Short mmCIF file of C-alpha atoms and ligand atoms in Angstrom, two decimals:
data_model
loop_
_atom_site.label_atom_id
_atom_site.label_comp_id
_atom_site.label_asym_id
_atom_site.label_seq_id
_atom_site.Cartn_x
_atom_site.Cartn_y
_atom_site.Cartn_z
CA MET Y 1 67.22 103.99 96.22
CA GLY Y 2 67.85 101.88 93.06
CA ASN Y 3 68.29 98.12 92.77
CA LYS Y 4 71.42 96.09 93.42
CA TYR Y 5 72.89 94.16 90.54
CA LEU Y 6 75.78 91.70 90.04
CA VAL Y 7 77.63 92.38 86.83
CA THR Y 8 79.77 89.42 85.83
CA GLY Y 9 82.58 90.41 83.42
CA GLY Y 10 82.18 94.09 84.40
CA ALA Y 11 85.91 94.78 83.96
CA GLY Y 12 85.55 93.99 80.26
CA TYR Y 13 84.42 96.12 77.38
CA VAL Y 14 80.64 95.74 77.29
CA GLY Y 15 80.22 94.93 80.96
CA SER Y 16 82.04 98.04 82.16
CA VAL Y 17 79.84 100.32 79.91
CA VAL Y 18 76.65 98.61 81.21
CA ALA Y 19 77.89 98.86 84.81
CA GLN Y 20 78.48 102.66 84.23
CA HIS Y 21 74.93 103.01 82.85
CA LEU Y 22 73.44 101.14 85.82
CA LEU Y 23 75.30 103.48 88.25
CA GLU Y 24 74.16 106.51 86.38
CA ALA Y 25 70.59 105.25 86.63
CA GLY Y 26 70.96 105.13 90.47
CA HIS Y 27 71.54 101.42 90.91
CA ARG Y 28 74.13 99.75 93.11
CA VAL Y 29 76.59 97.56 91.18
CA THR Y 30 78.93 94.73 92.20
CA VAL Y 31 81.34 93.65 89.50
CA LEU Y 32 82.53 90.03 89.59
CA ASP Y 33 85.45 89.51 87.24
CA ASP Y 34 88.54 87.29 87.27
CA LEU Y 35 90.48 89.75 85.03
CA SER Y 36 91.30 86.97 82.59
CA THR Y 37 90.65 89.34 79.68
CA GLY Y 38 89.38 92.40 81.57
CA PHE Y 39 91.15 95.21 83.45
CA ARG Y 40 90.86 96.36 87.03
CA GLU Y 41 90.86 100.00 85.96
CA GLY Y 42 88.01 99.24 83.59
CA VAL Y 43 85.62 98.79 86.51
CA PRO Y 44 83.69 102.06 86.82
CA ALA Y 45 84.17 104.20 89.90
CA GLY Y 46 81.29 103.68 92.29
CA ALA Y 47 81.02 99.89 91.61
CA GLU Y 48 82.10 97.41 94.26
CA PHE Y 49 84.74 95.00 92.78
CA ILE Y 50 85.20 91.32 93.52
CA GLU Y 51 88.14 89.63 91.79
CA GLY Y 52 86.78 86.11 91.36
CA ARG Y 53 85.24 83.57 88.95
CA ILE Y 54 81.61 83.03 88.06
CA GLN Y 55 82.27 79.39 88.91
CA ASP Y 56 82.48 80.52 92.55
CA ALA Y 57 79.51 82.97 92.39
CA ALA Y 58 77.82 81.19 95.25
CA ARG Y 59 80.46 82.67 97.65
CA TRP Y 60 79.13 86.20 97.07
CA LEU Y 61 75.60 86.00 95.65
CA ASP Y 62 72.85 86.47 98.18
CA ALA Y 63 69.23 87.61 98.41
CA SER Y 64 70.24 91.26 98.59
CA TYR Y 65 70.72 91.22 94.79
CA ASP Y 66 67.85 92.07 92.50
CA GLY Y 67 69.40 90.55 89.40
CA VAL Y 68 72.51 89.51 87.52
CA LEU Y 69 73.82 90.88 84.19
CA HIS Y 70 76.06 88.14 82.87
CA PHE Y 71 78.89 89.21 80.44
CA ALA Y 72 81.69 87.03 81.71
CA ALA Y 73 82.86 84.70 79.02
CA PHE Y 74 85.61 83.89 76.61
CA SER Y 75 84.70 85.32 73.29
CA GLN Y 76 87.36 84.87 70.58
CA VAL Y 77 86.05 82.79 67.77
CA GLY Y 78 89.48 81.66 66.45
CA GLU Y 79 90.69 80.72 69.95
CA SER Y 80 87.55 78.71 70.50
CA VAL Y 81 88.34 76.60 67.53
CA ALA Y 82 91.83 75.90 68.87
CA LYS Y 83 90.79 75.39 72.52
CA PRO Y 84 87.09 74.30 72.46
CA GLU Y 85 87.37 72.64 75.97
CA GLU Y 86 88.25 76.03 77.51
CA TYR Y 87 85.09 77.61 75.97
CA TRP Y 88 82.84 74.78 77.14
CA ALA Y 89 84.36 74.90 80.64
CA ASN Y 90 84.23 78.69 81.09
CA ASN Y 91 81.19 79.69 79.15
CA VAL Y 92 78.92 76.71 79.75
CA GLY Y 93 80.36 75.25 82.93
CA GLY Y 94 80.75 78.70 84.48
CA THR Y 95 77.18 79.71 83.70
CA MET Y 96 75.85 76.44 85.07
CA GLU Y 97 77.46 77.40 88.44
CA LEU Y 98 76.18 80.95 88.22
CA LEU Y 99 72.64 79.75 87.58
CA ALA Y 100 72.89 77.32 90.54
CA ALA Y 101 74.21 80.14 92.72
CA MET Y 102 71.30 82.42 91.63
CA ARG Y 103 68.72 79.56 92.34
CA SER Y 104 70.05 79.00 95.85
CA ALA Y 105 70.23 82.68 96.71
CA GLY Y 106 66.73 83.33 95.26
CA VAL Y 107 68.03 85.86 92.70
CA ARG Y 108 65.54 85.49 89.93
CA THR Y 109 66.30 87.97 87.19
CA LEU Y 110 69.07 87.49 84.50
CA VAL Y 111 70.16 89.37 81.53
CA PHE Y 112 72.66 87.37 79.40
CA SER Y 113 75.07 88.43 76.63
CA SER Y 114 74.29 86.08 73.79
CA THR Y 115 75.65 86.61 70.29
CA ALA Y 116 74.94 86.63 66.53
CA ALA Y 117 77.42 83.80 66.42
CA THR Y 118 74.61 81.49 67.62
CA TYR Y 119 73.02 81.73 64.17
CA GLY Y 120 76.05 80.66 62.01
CA GLU Y 121 75.52 81.18 58.32
CA PRO Y 122 72.30 83.20 57.86
CA VAL Y 123 69.47 81.73 55.84
CA SER Y 124 68.07 85.21 55.19
CA THR Y 125 68.79 88.86 55.94
CA PRO Y 126 68.10 90.59 58.30
CA ILE Y 127 68.39 87.79 60.84
CA THR Y 128 65.41 87.29 63.20
CA GLU Y 129 65.25 85.33 66.42
CA SER Y 130 63.19 82.56 64.85
CA ASP Y 131 65.91 81.86 62.26
CA PRO Y 132 67.76 78.50 62.59
CA THR Y 133 70.61 78.43 64.99
CA ALA Y 134 73.68 76.59 63.59
CA PRO Y 135 76.81 78.05 65.04
CA THR Y 136 80.05 77.55 63.13
CA SER Y 137 82.45 77.82 66.08
CA PRO Y 138 82.75 76.40 69.60
CA TYR Y 139 82.31 79.93 70.82
CA GLY Y 140 78.86 80.29 69.14
CA ALA Y 141 77.93 76.78 70.17
CA SER Y 142 78.87 77.49 73.84
CA LYS Y 143 76.66 80.65 73.86
CA LEU Y 144 73.80 78.78 72.26
CA ALA Y 145 74.16 76.00 74.88
CA VAL Y 146 73.82 78.68 77.62
CA ASP Y 147 70.73 80.04 75.92
CA HIS Y 148 69.17 76.59 76.04
CA MET Y 149 70.16 76.22 79.74
CA ILE Y 150 68.48 79.58 80.53
CA SER Y 151 65.28 78.55 78.69
CA GLY Y 152 65.13 75.48 80.90
CA GLU Y 153 65.84 77.50 84.06
CA ALA Y 154 63.00 79.85 83.21
CA ALA Y 155 60.53 77.15 82.39
CA ALA Y 156 61.31 74.90 85.34
CA HIS Y 157 62.26 77.38 88.05
CA GLY Y 158 60.59 80.62 87.13
CA LEU Y 159 63.71 82.66 86.19
CA ALA Y 160 62.94 85.94 84.56
CA ALA Y 161 65.50 85.94 81.73
CA VAL Y 162 66.48 88.02 78.72
CA SER Y 163 69.19 87.01 76.26
CA LEU Y 164 70.43 89.84 74.08
CA ARG Y 165 72.11 88.66 70.92
CA TYR Y 166 74.68 91.29 69.98
CA PHE Y 167 76.06 91.76 66.55
CA ASN Y 168 79.23 93.87 66.24
CA VAL Y 169 79.62 96.04 69.25
CA ALA Y 170 81.67 99.24 68.72
CA GLY Y 171 82.37 102.72 69.99
CA ALA Y 172 83.19 103.76 73.52
CA TYR Y 173 81.49 105.52 76.47
CA GLY Y 174 83.55 107.92 78.58
CA ASP Y 175 86.49 106.03 80.04
CA CYS Y 176 85.11 102.61 79.04
CA GLY Y 177 86.12 101.22 75.60
CA GLU Y 178 87.34 98.34 73.69
CA ARG Y 179 90.75 96.88 74.49
CA HIS Y 180 90.84 93.24 73.70
CA ASP Y 181 94.22 91.55 73.54
CA PRO Y 182 94.68 90.12 70.92
CA GLU Y 183 92.21 92.47 69.17
CA SER Y 184 90.04 90.80 66.52
CA HIS Y 185 87.38 93.44 65.94
CA LEU Y 186 87.58 95.53 62.84
CA ILE Y 187 87.16 99.15 64.12
CA PRO Y 188 89.83 99.01 66.86
CA LEU Y 189 92.17 97.21 64.37
CA VAL Y 190 91.73 99.90 61.72
CA LEU Y 191 92.25 102.54 64.48
CA GLN Y 192 95.60 100.80 65.33
CA VAL Y 193 96.71 101.62 61.80
CA ALA Y 194 95.74 105.27 62.32
CA LEU Y 195 97.67 105.31 65.62
CA GLY Y 196 100.76 104.08 63.71
CA ARG Y 197 100.76 100.77 65.60
CA ARG Y 198 100.07 98.67 62.54
CA GLU Y 199 101.21 99.33 58.96
CA SER Y 200 98.02 98.37 57.13
CA ILE Y 201 94.65 96.72 57.54
CA SER Y 202 93.91 93.35 55.96
CA VAL Y 203 90.64 93.11 54.07
CA TYR Y 204 89.71 89.43 53.96
CA GLY Y 205 88.06 89.00 50.60
CA GLY Y 206 87.23 91.70 48.00
CA ASP Y 207 84.91 89.59 45.85
CA TYR Y 208 81.84 88.94 48.06
CA PRO Y 209 78.36 89.51 46.49
CA THR Y 210 78.04 92.87 48.20
CA PRO Y 211 78.00 96.42 46.65
CA ASP Y 212 81.79 96.92 47.17
CA GLY Y 213 82.90 93.25 47.33
CA THR Y 214 83.73 93.36 51.09
CA CYS Y 215 81.78 91.76 53.98
CA VAL Y 216 78.88 93.66 55.47
CA ARG Y 217 78.36 93.73 59.22
CA ASP Y 218 75.95 95.35 61.67
CA TYR Y 219 77.71 97.78 64.09
CA ILE Y 220 75.98 98.84 67.22
CA HIS Y 221 77.21 101.55 69.55
CA VAL Y 222 78.07 100.18 72.95
CA ALA Y 223 76.05 102.88 74.66
CA ASP Y 224 72.91 101.87 72.68
CA LEU Y 225 73.63 98.32 73.72
CA ALA Y 226 73.88 99.42 77.38
CA GLU Y 227 70.50 101.12 77.22
CA ALA Y 228 68.97 97.84 75.87
CA HIS Y 229 70.28 96.06 79.04
CA LEU Y 230 68.51 98.48 81.41
CA LEU Y 231 65.29 98.08 79.33
CA ALA Y 232 65.76 94.27 79.45
CA LEU Y 233 65.84 94.33 83.30
CA ASP Y 234 62.45 96.07 83.20
CA ALA Y 235 61.00 93.72 80.62
CA ALA Y 236 62.17 90.45 82.26
CA THR Y 237 59.16 88.32 83.31
CA ALA Y 238 59.16 85.37 85.67
CA GLY Y 239 59.09 82.08 83.79
CA GLU Y 240 59.91 83.63 80.40
CA HIS Y 241 63.15 83.52 78.46
CA LEU Y 242 63.02 86.40 75.98
CA ILE Y 243 65.60 86.45 73.21
CA CYS Y 244 66.27 89.72 71.35
CA ASN Y 245 68.73 90.48 68.59
CA LEU Y 246 70.48 93.86 69.08
CA GLY Y 247 71.82 95.56 65.95
CA ASN Y 248 71.51 98.71 63.97
CA GLY Y 249 69.43 97.01 61.33
CA ASN Y 250 71.85 98.68 58.98
CA GLY Y 251 74.97 97.02 57.62
CA PHE Y 252 78.30 98.67 56.83
CA SER Y 253 80.96 97.07 54.62
CA VAL Y 254 84.55 96.59 55.68
CA ARG Y 255 85.55 99.16 53.06
CA GLU Y 256 83.00 101.71 54.41
CA VAL Y 257 84.43 101.27 57.94
CA ILE Y 258 87.97 101.88 56.57
CA GLU Y 259 86.77 104.94 54.63
CA THR Y 260 85.09 106.30 57.72
CA VAL Y 261 88.25 105.82 59.81
CA ARG Y 262 90.18 107.65 57.13
CA SER Y 263 87.81 110.62 57.26
CA VAL Y 264 87.57 110.71 61.13
CA THR Y 265 91.31 110.37 61.73
CA GLY Y 266 92.82 112.03 58.63
CA HIS Y 267 95.14 109.04 58.32
CA PRO Y 268 95.46 107.30 54.90
CA VAL Y 269 95.04 103.83 56.42
CA PRO Y 270 96.62 101.61 53.78
CA GLU Y 271 94.60 98.45 53.08
CA VAL Y 272 95.76 95.02 51.78
CA VAL Y 273 93.23 92.71 50.19
CA ALA Y 274 93.85 89.22 51.40
CA GLU Y 275 92.20 85.79 50.82
CA ARG Y 276 88.66 85.26 52.25
CA ARG Y 277 88.63 83.62 55.73
CA GLY Y 278 86.68 80.43 56.07
CA GLY Y 279 83.30 80.77 57.68
CA ASP Y 280 82.91 84.51 57.04
CA PRO Y 281 79.33 85.08 55.68
CA ALA Y 282 78.99 87.91 53.12
CA VAL Y 283 76.32 89.80 55.14
CA LEU Y 284 75.42 89.60 58.85
CA VAL Y 285 72.71 92.14 59.66
CA ALA Y 286 70.20 91.89 62.59
CA SER Y 287 66.50 92.53 62.64
CA ALA Y 288 65.98 94.40 65.90
CA ALA Y 289 62.15 94.36 65.58
CA THR Y 290 61.71 92.13 68.64
CA ALA Y 291 63.92 94.44 70.81
CA GLN Y 292 61.91 97.45 69.60
CA GLU Y 293 58.55 95.74 70.31
CA ARG Y 294 59.37 93.93 73.58
CA LEU Y 295 61.94 96.26 75.19
CA GLY Y 296 60.93 99.58 73.51
CA TRP Y 297 64.51 99.88 72.35
CA LYS Y 298 65.76 101.80 69.38
CA PRO Y 299 69.40 102.59 68.64
CA SER Y 300 70.01 106.33 68.72
CA ARG Y 301 73.74 106.27 67.70
CA ALA Y 302 73.47 104.36 64.45
CA ASP Y 303 75.67 106.72 62.46
CA LEU Y 304 79.03 104.98 61.64
CA ALA Y 305 81.04 108.21 61.79
CA GLY Y 306 79.81 108.84 65.36
CA ILE Y 307 80.64 105.24 66.38
CA VAL Y 308 84.14 105.54 64.97
CA SER Y 309 84.66 109.03 66.43
CA ASP Y 310 83.89 107.77 69.93
CA ALA Y 311 86.21 104.75 69.52
CA TRP Y 312 88.91 107.04 68.17
CA ALA Y 313 88.70 109.43 71.12
CA PHE Y 314 88.95 106.45 73.49
CA ALA Y 315 91.92 104.97 71.57
CA ARG Y 316 93.74 108.26 71.59
CA ARG Y 317 93.22 108.81 75.33
CA ARG Y 318 94.70 105.37 75.98
CA GLU Y 319 97.60 106.02 73.67
CA ASN Y 320 98.38 109.28 75.53
CA GLY Y 321 98.02 107.46 78.85
CA SER Y 322 95.14 109.57 80.15
N1 LIG C 1 82.20 92.66 71.88
C1 LIG C 1 81.33 92.16 71.06
O1 LIG C 1 81.29 92.61 69.83
C2 LIG C 1 80.40 91.02 71.39
C3 LIG C 1 79.53 90.53 70.44
C4 LIG C 1 78.68 89.58 70.80
C5 LIG C 1 78.64 89.02 72.06
N2 LIG C 1 79.52 89.56 73.02
C6 LIG C 1 79.48 88.94 74.37
O2 LIG C 1 79.47 90.01 75.33
C7 LIG C 1 80.18 89.66 76.48
C8 LIG C 1 81.22 90.73 76.83
O3 LIG C 1 82.09 90.86 75.72
P1 LIG C 1 83.32 91.83 75.72
O4 LIG C 1 83.60 92.22 74.35
O5 LIG C 1 83.04 92.89 76.74
O6 LIG C 1 84.50 90.87 76.23
P2 LIG C 1 85.62 91.11 77.33
O7 LIG C 1 86.63 90.07 77.15
O8 LIG C 1 86.11 92.53 77.24
O9 LIG C 1 84.85 90.95 78.73
C9 LIG C 1 84.61 89.72 79.33
C10 LIG C 1 85.00 89.82 80.81
O10 LIG C 1 84.65 88.54 81.44
C11 LIG C 1 85.66 88.25 82.36
N3 LIG C 1 85.65 86.81 82.56
C12 LIG C 1 85.81 85.84 81.62
N4 LIG C 1 85.58 84.61 82.22
C13 LIG C 1 85.31 84.85 83.55
C14 LIG C 1 85.00 84.01 84.66
N5 LIG C 1 84.98 82.67 84.53
N6 LIG C 1 84.73 84.61 85.82
C15 LIG C 1 84.70 85.98 85.96
N7 LIG C 1 85.07 86.73 84.97
C16 LIG C 1 85.35 86.21 83.79
C17 LIG C 1 86.95 88.74 81.67
O11 LIG C 1 88.03 89.03 82.59
C18 LIG C 1 86.47 90.08 81.05
O12 LIG C 1 86.58 91.15 81.89
C19 LIG C 1 80.78 88.32 76.26
O13 LIG C 1 79.97 87.33 76.88
C20 LIG C 1 80.73 88.12 74.77
O14 LIG C 1 80.54 86.77 74.37
C21 LIG C 1 80.38 90.48 72.74
#
């Protein structure tokens, strides 16, 4: 029989895909989610579901759990600038309660969803884990604060912890896919144009120092990401807080994404070049060398057309109500 894991935020995009992978690997899964941005039907069949907050995790966490995978958070950069207090309360305050609950229950393994936003403006490309962390939003700052909290918990109380710093997660896995509301991620936004739900896609800045003038980002398939979480559970070591970037190591420009959506969907996808947005670095690409070395992880779905095709299949299924 497999292990038993608590998946916080498992009704959301990434958490539901990881929960599905854990179930497929023979583990037992309990999803704890308050449905603030997630969906009850997103919880994979076979997982136990608790509708509740991580702030109250002590009510449910006990020694029967082998570990926690912690996805629950608010994660909209723009919203975090407008309402920083909510990000500190939920992301930092909530994780503080979760760590306390884990300590008292004796649950000593944690995999945490950190983010590329902890780095802020990159000093070099690709970004490595030893690069400076200087987040440019309360969202990134709240995630970095949690990373610091976890380092202390590992050093002082022997937690076995891995933080995975995701770059741009994309694609879908079976019935689990991306459905943020409001949506701020490029691929689902471009797909909304292809579905006829948006007239055009805005390209923020066409004069960046990149080959086609648009920003370059590192897209990682959500199923590759899920595999990294299972490897992280195996690699977690008592007293150590391991931090690993997760990306393709390969950037794609905004225009390449739009072109790929055109060829996958057959829709012309009109684009409108708009002013640059403040705080958007030209290139954000991860070095995944640490993840490869420490977790034995390598992305196997790095092809942009494959990522977009999977996201498109999911978006169309949702549109048709199936
Ligand atoms: N999607 C990305 O590209 C990306 C990139 C970097 C990091 N991340 C991180 O990955 C994690 C998952 O992201 P996602 O895209 O799946 O977001 P999501 O909004 O789809 O999922 C987050 C889930 O957490 C739940 N939640 C929030 N606060 C909670 C609380 N206090 N108690 C219980 N449940 C709560 C929400 O209801 C939701 O189901 C987040 O921590 C995010 O910061 C995501």
